[in-house]
Short mmCIF file of C-alpha atoms in Angstrom, two decimals:
data_model
loop_
_atom_site.label_atom_id
_atom_site.label_comp_id
_atom_site.label_asym_id
_atom_site.label_seq_id
_atom_site.Cartn_x
_atom_site.Cartn_y
_atom_site.Cartn_z
CA MET A 1 114.62 82.50 108.88
CA LYS A 2 111.04 83.46 109.63
CA LYS A 3 110.51 85.77 112.55
CA ARG A 4 108.22 84.88 115.44
CA VAL A 5 105.02 86.84 115.97
CA VAL A 6 103.38 87.56 119.29
CA ILE A 7 100.24 89.35 120.46
CA THR A 8 100.94 92.32 122.74
CA GLY A 9 97.67 94.32 122.77
CA LEU A 10 93.89 93.67 122.64
CA GLY A 11 90.92 95.99 121.95
CA ALA A 12 87.25 95.47 121.40
CA ILE A 13 83.78 96.97 121.44
CA THR A 14 80.98 94.45 121.28
CA PRO A 15 77.28 93.92 122.11
CA ILE A 16 78.35 92.74 125.60
CA GLY A 17 81.05 95.23 126.42
CA LYS A 18 82.63 98.60 125.61
CA ASN A 19 86.16 97.07 125.94
CA VAL A 20 87.95 93.76 126.23
CA GLU A 21 87.52 93.41 129.98
CA GLU A 22 83.78 94.00 129.96
CA THR A 23 83.35 91.71 126.94
CA TRP A 24 85.34 88.87 128.42
CA GLU A 25 83.51 89.19 131.75
CA GLY A 26 80.30 88.90 129.71
CA ILE A 27 81.57 85.68 128.14
CA LYS A 28 82.58 84.21 131.50
CA HIS A 29 79.15 85.06 132.99
CA LYS A 30 77.22 83.72 129.96
CA LYS A 31 75.83 87.18 129.04
CA CYS A 32 73.62 87.33 126.00
CA GLY A 33 73.91 90.56 124.02
CA ILE A 34 70.96 89.79 121.80
CA ASP A 35 67.84 91.90 122.12
CA GLU A 36 65.19 93.74 120.14
CA ILE A 37 66.36 95.92 117.24
CA THR A 38 66.43 99.59 118.25
CA LEU A 39 68.33 101.13 115.39
CA PHE A 40 65.24 101.25 113.13
CA GLU A 41 61.56 100.41 113.13
CA THR A 42 60.96 96.70 112.43
CA THR A 43 57.21 96.56 111.83
CA GLU A 44 57.62 95.43 108.21
CA TYR A 45 60.41 92.95 109.00
CA LYS A 46 60.30 89.29 110.14
CA THR A 47 63.59 89.84 111.93
CA LYS A 48 63.08 91.41 115.33
CA LEU A 49 66.34 90.68 117.13
CA ASP A 50 69.95 91.77 116.66
CA ALA A 51 73.08 92.26 118.79
CA GLU A 52 73.81 96.00 119.04
CA VAL A 53 76.56 97.86 120.92
CA LYS A 54 74.45 98.97 123.82
CA ALA A 55 73.93 102.62 124.81
CA TYR A 56 76.46 103.79 122.27
CA ASP A 57 77.06 107.53 121.99
CA PRO A 58 79.83 108.50 119.55
CA LEU A 59 80.31 111.82 121.38
CA GLU A 60 81.79 109.85 124.27
CA TYR A 61 84.69 109.03 121.96
CA PHE A 62 84.82 111.71 119.30
CA ASP A 63 84.31 115.42 118.95
CA PRO A 64 81.14 116.40 117.03
CA LYS A 65 82.90 117.16 113.77
CA GLN A 66 84.91 113.93 113.79
CA ALA A 67 81.84 111.83 114.77
CA LYS A 68 79.86 113.26 111.86
CA ARG A 69 82.60 112.40 109.36
CA LEU A 70 83.07 108.77 110.51
CA ASP A 71 80.73 105.94 109.63
CA ARG A 72 79.86 103.83 112.60
CA SER A 73 82.14 101.08 111.35
CA SER A 74 85.16 103.41 111.40
CA GLN A 75 84.17 104.66 114.86
CA PHE A 76 84.20 101.17 116.20
CA ALA A 77 87.53 100.42 114.59
CA ILE A 78 89.20 103.44 116.10
CA ILE A 79 87.74 102.74 119.52
CA ALA A 80 89.08 99.16 119.50
CA ALA A 81 92.43 100.28 118.11
CA ARG A 82 92.80 102.90 120.83
CA GLU A 83 92.39 100.26 123.47
CA ALA A 84 94.71 97.78 121.78
CA VAL A 85 97.49 100.34 121.14
CA LYS A 86 97.27 101.57 124.71
CA ASP A 87 97.27 98.03 126.03
CA ALA A 88 100.39 97.23 123.99
CA GLY A 89 102.15 100.42 125.09
CA ILE A 90 103.13 101.38 121.54
CA THR A 91 104.71 104.90 121.51
CA LYS A 92 106.98 106.91 119.27
CA GLU A 93 109.73 106.43 121.86
CA ASN A 94 109.75 102.64 121.65
CA THR A 95 108.51 101.97 118.05
CA ASP A 96 109.27 103.29 114.57
CA PHE A 97 105.89 104.36 113.29
CA ASP A 98 107.11 103.91 109.76
CA ARG A 99 107.18 100.16 110.51
CA VAL A 100 103.71 99.87 112.03
CA GLY A 101 101.15 98.45 109.64
CA ILE A 102 97.37 98.61 109.77
CA PHE A 103 95.48 95.50 108.54
CA VAL A 104 91.89 96.22 109.45
CA GLY A 105 89.06 94.79 107.37
CA SER A 106 85.30 94.96 107.10
CA GLY A 107 82.89 92.64 105.39
CA ILE A 108 80.60 95.41 104.16
CA GLY A 109 82.01 98.80 105.16
CA GLY A 110 79.81 101.81 105.64
CA LEU A 111 76.45 100.29 104.80
CA ARG A 112 74.50 102.59 107.04
CA THR A 113 76.10 105.60 105.29
CA ILE A 114 75.26 104.14 101.89
CA GLN A 115 71.64 103.69 102.83
CA GLU A 116 71.37 107.21 104.38
CA GLN A 117 72.94 108.94 101.36
CA CYS A 118 70.89 106.99 98.82
CA GLU A 119 67.79 108.13 100.67
CA THR A 120 69.03 111.70 100.63
CA ASN A 121 69.69 111.46 96.89
CA TYR A 122 66.23 110.07 96.21
CA GLU A 123 64.33 112.45 98.47
CA LYS A 124 66.30 115.72 98.24
CA GLY A 125 68.33 115.40 95.04
CA ASN A 126 71.96 114.81 94.09
CA LYS A 127 73.11 118.22 95.30
CA ARG A 128 72.36 117.21 98.87
CA VAL A 129 74.51 114.06 98.90
CA SER A 130 77.33 114.58 101.38
CA PRO A 131 80.87 115.16 100.04
CA MET A 132 81.90 112.78 102.79
CA PHE A 133 79.69 109.99 101.41
CA ILE A 134 82.42 108.05 99.61
CA PRO A 135 85.14 108.43 102.28
CA MET A 136 82.68 107.28 104.85
CA ALA A 137 81.30 104.36 102.85
CA ILE A 138 84.26 102.58 101.34
CA ALA A 139 85.47 99.47 103.16
CA ASN A 140 89.18 100.50 103.43
CA MET A 141 88.40 103.58 105.48
CA PRO A 142 88.40 101.93 108.94
CA ALA A 143 92.05 101.02 108.27
CA GLY A 144 92.74 104.47 106.84
CA ASN A 145 91.15 106.21 109.77
CA VAL A 146 93.09 104.09 112.28
CA ALA A 147 96.31 105.06 110.53
CA ILE A 148 95.35 108.74 110.67
CA GLU A 149 94.40 108.49 114.32
CA PHE A 150 97.85 107.31 115.39
CA GLY A 151 100.13 108.40 112.56
CA PHE A 152 101.15 104.82 111.71
CA LYS A 153 102.81 104.82 108.27
CA GLY A 154 103.55 101.19 107.50
CA GLU A 155 101.62 99.06 105.05
CA SER A 156 97.87 99.58 105.31
CA ILE A 157 95.43 97.11 103.77
CA SER A 158 91.85 96.08 104.20
CA VAL A 159 91.01 92.42 103.48
CA VAL A 160 87.35 91.98 102.43
CA THR A 161 86.46 88.32 102.59
CA ALA A 162 82.97 88.65 104.11
CA CYS A 163 82.79 87.00 107.51
CA ALA A 164 86.41 85.83 107.27
CA SER A 165 87.76 89.34 106.79
CA SER A 166 89.35 90.06 110.17
CA THR A 167 90.82 86.51 110.47
CA HIS A 168 92.44 87.03 107.08
CA CYS A 169 93.73 90.42 108.33
CA ILE A 170 95.34 88.68 111.31
CA GLY A 171 96.73 85.98 109.13
CA GLU A 172 98.17 88.38 106.51
CA ALA A 173 99.64 90.50 109.33
CA TYR A 174 101.23 87.39 110.79
CA LYS A 175 102.87 86.52 107.47
CA THR A 176 104.03 90.09 106.89
CA ILE A 177 105.82 90.30 110.24
CA GLN A 178 107.27 86.82 109.71
CA LEU A 179 108.94 88.10 106.58
CA GLY A 180 110.38 91.12 108.45
CA GLU A 181 108.38 93.65 106.46
CA GLU A 182 106.92 95.34 109.61
CA ASP A 183 107.72 95.38 113.29
CA VAL A 184 104.14 95.85 114.50
CA ILE A 185 100.74 95.55 112.84
CA VAL A 186 97.35 96.69 114.12
CA ALA A 187 95.17 93.82 112.87
CA GLY A 188 91.45 93.10 113.09
CA GLY A 189 88.07 94.07 111.77
CA THR A 190 84.95 96.14 112.26
CA GLU A 191 81.33 95.99 111.25
CA ALA A 192 78.26 98.17 111.69
CA ALA A 193 75.77 96.93 109.09
CA ILE A 194 72.59 96.85 111.15
CA CYS A 195 70.22 98.99 109.12
CA GLU A 196 67.07 98.49 107.12
CA VAL A 197 68.78 97.41 103.88
CA GLY A 198 71.32 95.25 105.69
CA ILE A 199 68.65 93.29 107.61
CA ALA A 200 66.38 93.08 104.54
CA GLY A 201 69.21 91.63 102.41
CA PHE A 202 70.10 88.88 104.87
CA GLU A 203 66.49 88.26 105.76
CA ASN A 204 65.42 87.80 102.14
CA MET A 205 68.12 85.21 101.59
CA LYS A 206 66.71 83.41 104.68
CA ALA A 207 69.97 83.63 106.56
CA LEU A 208 68.66 85.39 109.74
CA SER A 209 66.92 83.82 112.69
CA SER A 210 63.24 84.77 112.88
CA SER A 211 63.01 83.87 116.57
CA THR A 212 61.61 86.52 118.93
CA ASP A 213 63.15 84.79 122.01
CA LYS A 214 66.60 86.34 122.52
CA ASN A 215 67.77 83.18 124.30
CA ARG A 216 66.74 80.95 121.37
CA ALA A 217 67.79 83.06 118.43
CA SER A 218 71.54 82.52 118.09
CA ILE A 219 71.94 78.90 119.20
CA PRO A 220 74.94 77.36 117.45
CA PHE A 221 74.98 73.55 117.07
CA ASP A 222 71.51 73.31 118.58
CA LYS A 223 69.05 71.18 116.52
CA GLU A 224 66.53 74.00 116.58
CA ARG A 225 68.89 76.58 115.10
CA ASN A 226 67.26 78.55 112.28
CA GLY A 227 69.66 81.37 111.27
CA PHE A 228 72.17 83.81 112.58
CA VAL A 229 71.66 87.06 114.49
CA MET A 230 73.40 90.11 113.10
CA GLY A 231 75.80 91.81 115.51
CA GLU A 232 78.10 94.84 115.33
CA GLY A 233 81.37 95.97 116.84
CA ALA A 234 85.09 95.68 116.33
CA GLY A 235 88.08 93.67 117.47
CA VAL A 236 91.80 94.59 117.15
CA VAL A 237 94.92 92.74 118.16
CA ILE A 238 98.49 94.11 118.09
CA LEU A 239 100.80 91.66 116.36
CA GLU A 240 104.48 92.24 117.00
CA GLU A 241 107.80 90.73 116.02
CA LEU A 242 109.06 88.86 119.05
CA GLU A 243 112.42 90.54 119.49
CA HIS A 244 110.89 93.98 119.05
CA ALA A 245 108.36 93.20 121.76
CA LYS A 246 111.06 91.89 124.11
CA GLN A 247 113.32 94.85 123.49
CA ARG A 248 110.67 97.32 124.64
CA GLY A 249 109.52 95.10 127.51
CA ALA A 250 106.02 94.49 126.23
CA LYS A 251 103.58 92.13 127.89
CA ILE A 252 103.14 89.11 125.64
CA TYR A 253 99.65 87.58 125.68
CA ALA A 254 100.24 84.75 123.24
CA GLU A 255 102.12 83.71 120.13
CA VAL A 256 100.56 83.31 116.68
CA ILE A 257 102.05 80.11 115.30
CA GLY A 258 99.94 79.16 112.30
CA PHE A 259 97.58 80.39 109.66
CA GLY A 260 95.72 78.74 106.75
CA SER A 261 93.15 79.79 104.21
CA THR A 262 91.34 78.25 101.25
CA THR A 263 88.41 78.80 98.93
CA ASP A 264 85.45 76.42 98.45
CA ALA A 265 84.96 77.40 94.75
CA TYR A 266 81.45 76.01 95.27
CA HIS A 267 78.62 78.57 95.86
CA ILE A 268 78.26 82.24 96.61
CA THR A 269 76.67 81.74 100.01
CA SER A 270 76.49 78.02 100.91
CA PRO A 271 79.57 76.24 102.28
CA CYS A 272 80.77 73.13 100.41
CA PRO A 273 78.52 70.38 101.85
CA ASP A 274 81.33 68.05 103.00
CA GLY A 275 83.32 70.82 104.61
CA GLU A 276 86.36 69.75 102.56
CA CYS A 277 87.88 73.18 102.00
CA GLY A 278 87.16 74.38 105.51
CA ALA A 279 89.06 71.33 106.65
CA LYS A 280 91.94 72.16 104.31
CA ALA A 281 92.21 75.65 105.83
CA MET A 282 92.60 74.11 109.25
CA ILE A 283 95.06 71.52 107.98
CA ARG A 284 97.13 74.29 106.40
CA ALA A 285 97.12 76.23 109.67
CA ILE A 286 98.15 73.14 111.62
CA GLN A 287 100.94 72.36 109.19
CA ASN A 288 102.06 75.96 109.17
CA ALA A 289 102.25 75.89 112.95
CA GLY A 290 104.35 72.71 112.87
CA ILE A 291 102.06 70.91 115.26
CA SER A 292 99.93 67.77 115.23
CA PRO A 293 96.14 67.89 115.37
CA ASN A 294 96.07 66.33 118.83
CA GLU A 295 97.97 69.29 120.23
CA ILE A 296 94.98 71.62 119.71
CA ASP A 297 93.09 72.03 122.97
CA TYR A 298 90.26 74.31 121.90
CA ILE A 299 88.63 75.66 118.73
CA ASN A 300 86.54 78.80 118.66
CA ALA A 301 84.23 77.77 115.86
CA HIS A 302 82.68 80.05 113.24
CA GLY A 303 79.42 78.46 114.48
CA THR A 304 76.88 80.89 113.05
CA SER A 305 73.70 79.03 114.14
CA THR A 306 72.64 78.33 110.53
CA HIS A 307 71.85 74.72 109.72
CA LEU A 308 74.48 74.34 106.97
CA ASN A 309 77.34 76.17 108.63
CA ASP A 310 77.29 74.28 111.89
CA GLN A 311 76.84 70.93 110.19
CA THR A 312 79.60 71.47 107.64
CA GLU A 313 81.99 72.99 110.13
CA THR A 314 81.52 69.95 112.38
CA MET A 315 82.39 67.75 109.42
CA ALA A 316 85.43 69.95 108.55
CA ILE A 317 86.76 69.74 112.12
CA LYS A 318 86.45 65.93 112.05
CA THR A 319 88.24 65.77 108.71
CA ALA A 320 91.05 68.15 109.73
CA LEU A 321 91.68 66.69 113.19
CA GLY A 322 90.82 63.02 112.60
CA GLU A 323 90.68 61.08 115.89
CA ALA A 324 91.67 64.20 117.84
CA ALA A 325 88.26 65.74 117.00
CA GLN A 326 86.69 63.52 119.61
CA LYS A 327 88.59 65.16 122.48
CA VAL A 328 89.03 68.77 121.36
CA MET A 329 86.79 71.40 122.94
CA VAL A 330 84.78 73.45 120.40
CA SER A 331 82.47 76.33 121.16
CA SER A 332 80.76 79.18 119.42
CA THR A 333 80.55 82.58 121.16
CA LYS A 334 77.97 83.87 118.70
CA GLY A 335 75.26 83.04 121.22
CA ASN A 336 76.71 85.92 123.31
CA ILE A 337 77.43 88.54 120.68
CA GLY A 338 75.64 87.46 117.52
CA HIS A 339 77.49 87.40 114.23
CA LEU A 340 79.78 90.42 113.83
CA LEU A 341 80.35 89.51 110.15
CA GLY A 342 83.74 91.00 109.12
CA ALA A 343 84.66 91.74 112.75
CA ALA A 344 83.79 88.31 114.06
CA GLY A 345 87.12 86.59 113.56
CA ALA A 346 89.14 89.28 115.39
CA VAL A 347 86.79 89.36 118.38
CA GLU A 348 86.81 85.57 118.55
CA ALA A 349 90.62 85.54 118.31
CA ILE A 350 90.59 87.83 121.38
CA PHE A 351 88.42 85.28 123.17
CA CYS A 352 90.96 82.62 122.28
CA VAL A 353 93.78 84.72 123.73
CA LYS A 354 91.84 85.30 126.95
CA ALA A 355 91.03 81.62 127.14
CA LEU A 356 94.77 80.83 126.96
CA GLU A 357 95.53 83.48 129.58
CA GLU A 358 92.97 82.33 132.12
CA GLY A 359 92.69 78.61 131.30
CA LEU A 360 88.95 79.03 130.73
CA VAL A 361 87.02 77.79 127.70
CA PRO A 362 84.05 79.94 126.61
CA PRO A 363 80.75 78.07 126.54
CA THR A 364 78.20 77.69 123.79
CA ILE A 365 75.31 79.33 125.60
CA ASN A 366 71.52 78.78 125.29
CA TYR A 367 72.06 75.22 124.09
CA LYS A 368 69.12 72.83 124.58
CA GLU A 369 68.47 70.38 121.79
CA LYS A 370 71.28 68.00 120.83
CA ASP A 371 71.86 67.56 117.10
CA GLU A 372 73.38 64.24 115.98
CA GLU A 373 74.98 66.08 113.08
CA CYS A 374 76.91 68.32 115.46
CA ASP A 375 78.39 65.77 117.86
CA LEU A 376 81.58 67.44 118.99
CA ASP A 377 82.32 68.61 122.54
CA ILE A 378 80.72 72.04 122.21
CA VAL A 379 81.17 73.04 125.88
CA PRO A 380 77.42 73.58 126.37
CA ASN A 381 76.16 76.39 128.56
CA GLU A 382 78.93 76.58 131.17
CA PRO A 383 82.52 77.84 130.92
CA ARG A 384 85.10 75.12 131.54
CA LYS A 385 88.37 75.31 133.39
CA ALA A 386 91.07 73.57 131.36
CA GLU A 387 94.82 73.64 130.77
CA LEU A 388 95.18 75.28 127.37
CA ASN A 389 98.36 75.43 125.37
CA ILE A 390 97.25 75.72 121.75
CA VAL A 391 93.94 77.07 120.37
CA MET A 392 92.48 77.70 116.93
CA SER A 393 89.91 80.20 115.66
CA ASN A 394 87.95 79.50 112.46
CA SER A 395 86.12 81.93 110.15
CA LEU A 396 84.09 81.15 107.02
CA GLY A 397 82.70 83.74 104.63
CA PHE A 398 80.24 84.09 101.79
CA GLY A 399 81.98 83.40 98.56
CA GLY A 400 83.68 80.32 100.05
CA HIS A 401 86.39 82.06 102.06
CA ASN A 402 87.86 79.83 104.81
CA SER A 403 90.50 80.94 107.29
CA SER A 404 92.01 79.48 110.48
CA VAL A 405 94.53 80.99 112.85
CA VAL A 406 96.44 79.05 115.52
CA MET A 407 97.73 80.64 118.74
CA SER A 408 99.70 79.26 121.67
CA VAL A 409 100.57 80.29 125.20
CA TRP A 410 103.80 82.26 125.28
CA GLY A 411 106.86 80.21 126.21
CA ARG A 412 105.25 76.81 125.88
#
């Protein structure tokens, strides 16, 4: 018999908050974390806006030696994990650390470190490349560093499925606990890829918004959308086997009840035009949850603000939910925080949990121009009070990776 999996801890650092509370308050108050790029000089770039973690100083969180040896992506992962573990109340006294897993992914890993060390190699020679280059750059190190931070010794993996990475981490953690392989898993994702080469790569494939108006740059489902805005940060949730959580008296935020994933097998960057495989991921998640489509109250969409993504995701939701698509509330929070790439799914899952907790649906902010191709109830501009029982979070990644996770209120 499969075990039940609940969420007992939340942690985040985002462009609108240094923790979950600040970030969620920003969502409720329609805060936009998009602004001018400050991490490098943009004179030669068309892209002028991003969504950075504001006023970030690593020495507020780490000693100088540790800060120097951690890529920004690992720093964010540790910060979010610290909050989530503390929130969950996981200690050696109430949990066997040999049965605590770490499933933390990243779409790109230490891209800033890669750029910096390649510049060093070119300008100063190979002898000057840091011996910490590889340990800082590889995409599994956020998970490895979180494990080291706490001494957790269960299974540790890093799913890399581009912008679906952290949703896949949550889904794989859910399945692992269901099978009884771990009692607790620290699950989520992190990203810190805002640097010259990162922006150039996305800019040259014409994926980024070229808008200079921060309130009209990341505008999911709006007819004038013209690309995504790159964000950074991390999101972590603590998944826990139900009986383990009850035994130690943990606060239960929500229950994970379903997960589904598929692959488009279509194109390296573009989604399948009819949204067929994105729909199949949602259908798998719904079937895995043992619910009907009309039981889903809210979907946090991938909603990147690119023309193809928003159009095809709308089609996928219609295919997956059928008639129920006409009543379900669907919003994208990327207008608030930009696109956190590999960290997006975990942060958006946290928004779903908070929505369940407070009965408040996040809005799709900065929406003006209706698009007939995106004709769902996208909760435009204002948060909406609603009775929520079951919610879904979608993530879609380059390479055709689709993933959907379903969560419910505890004790429904």
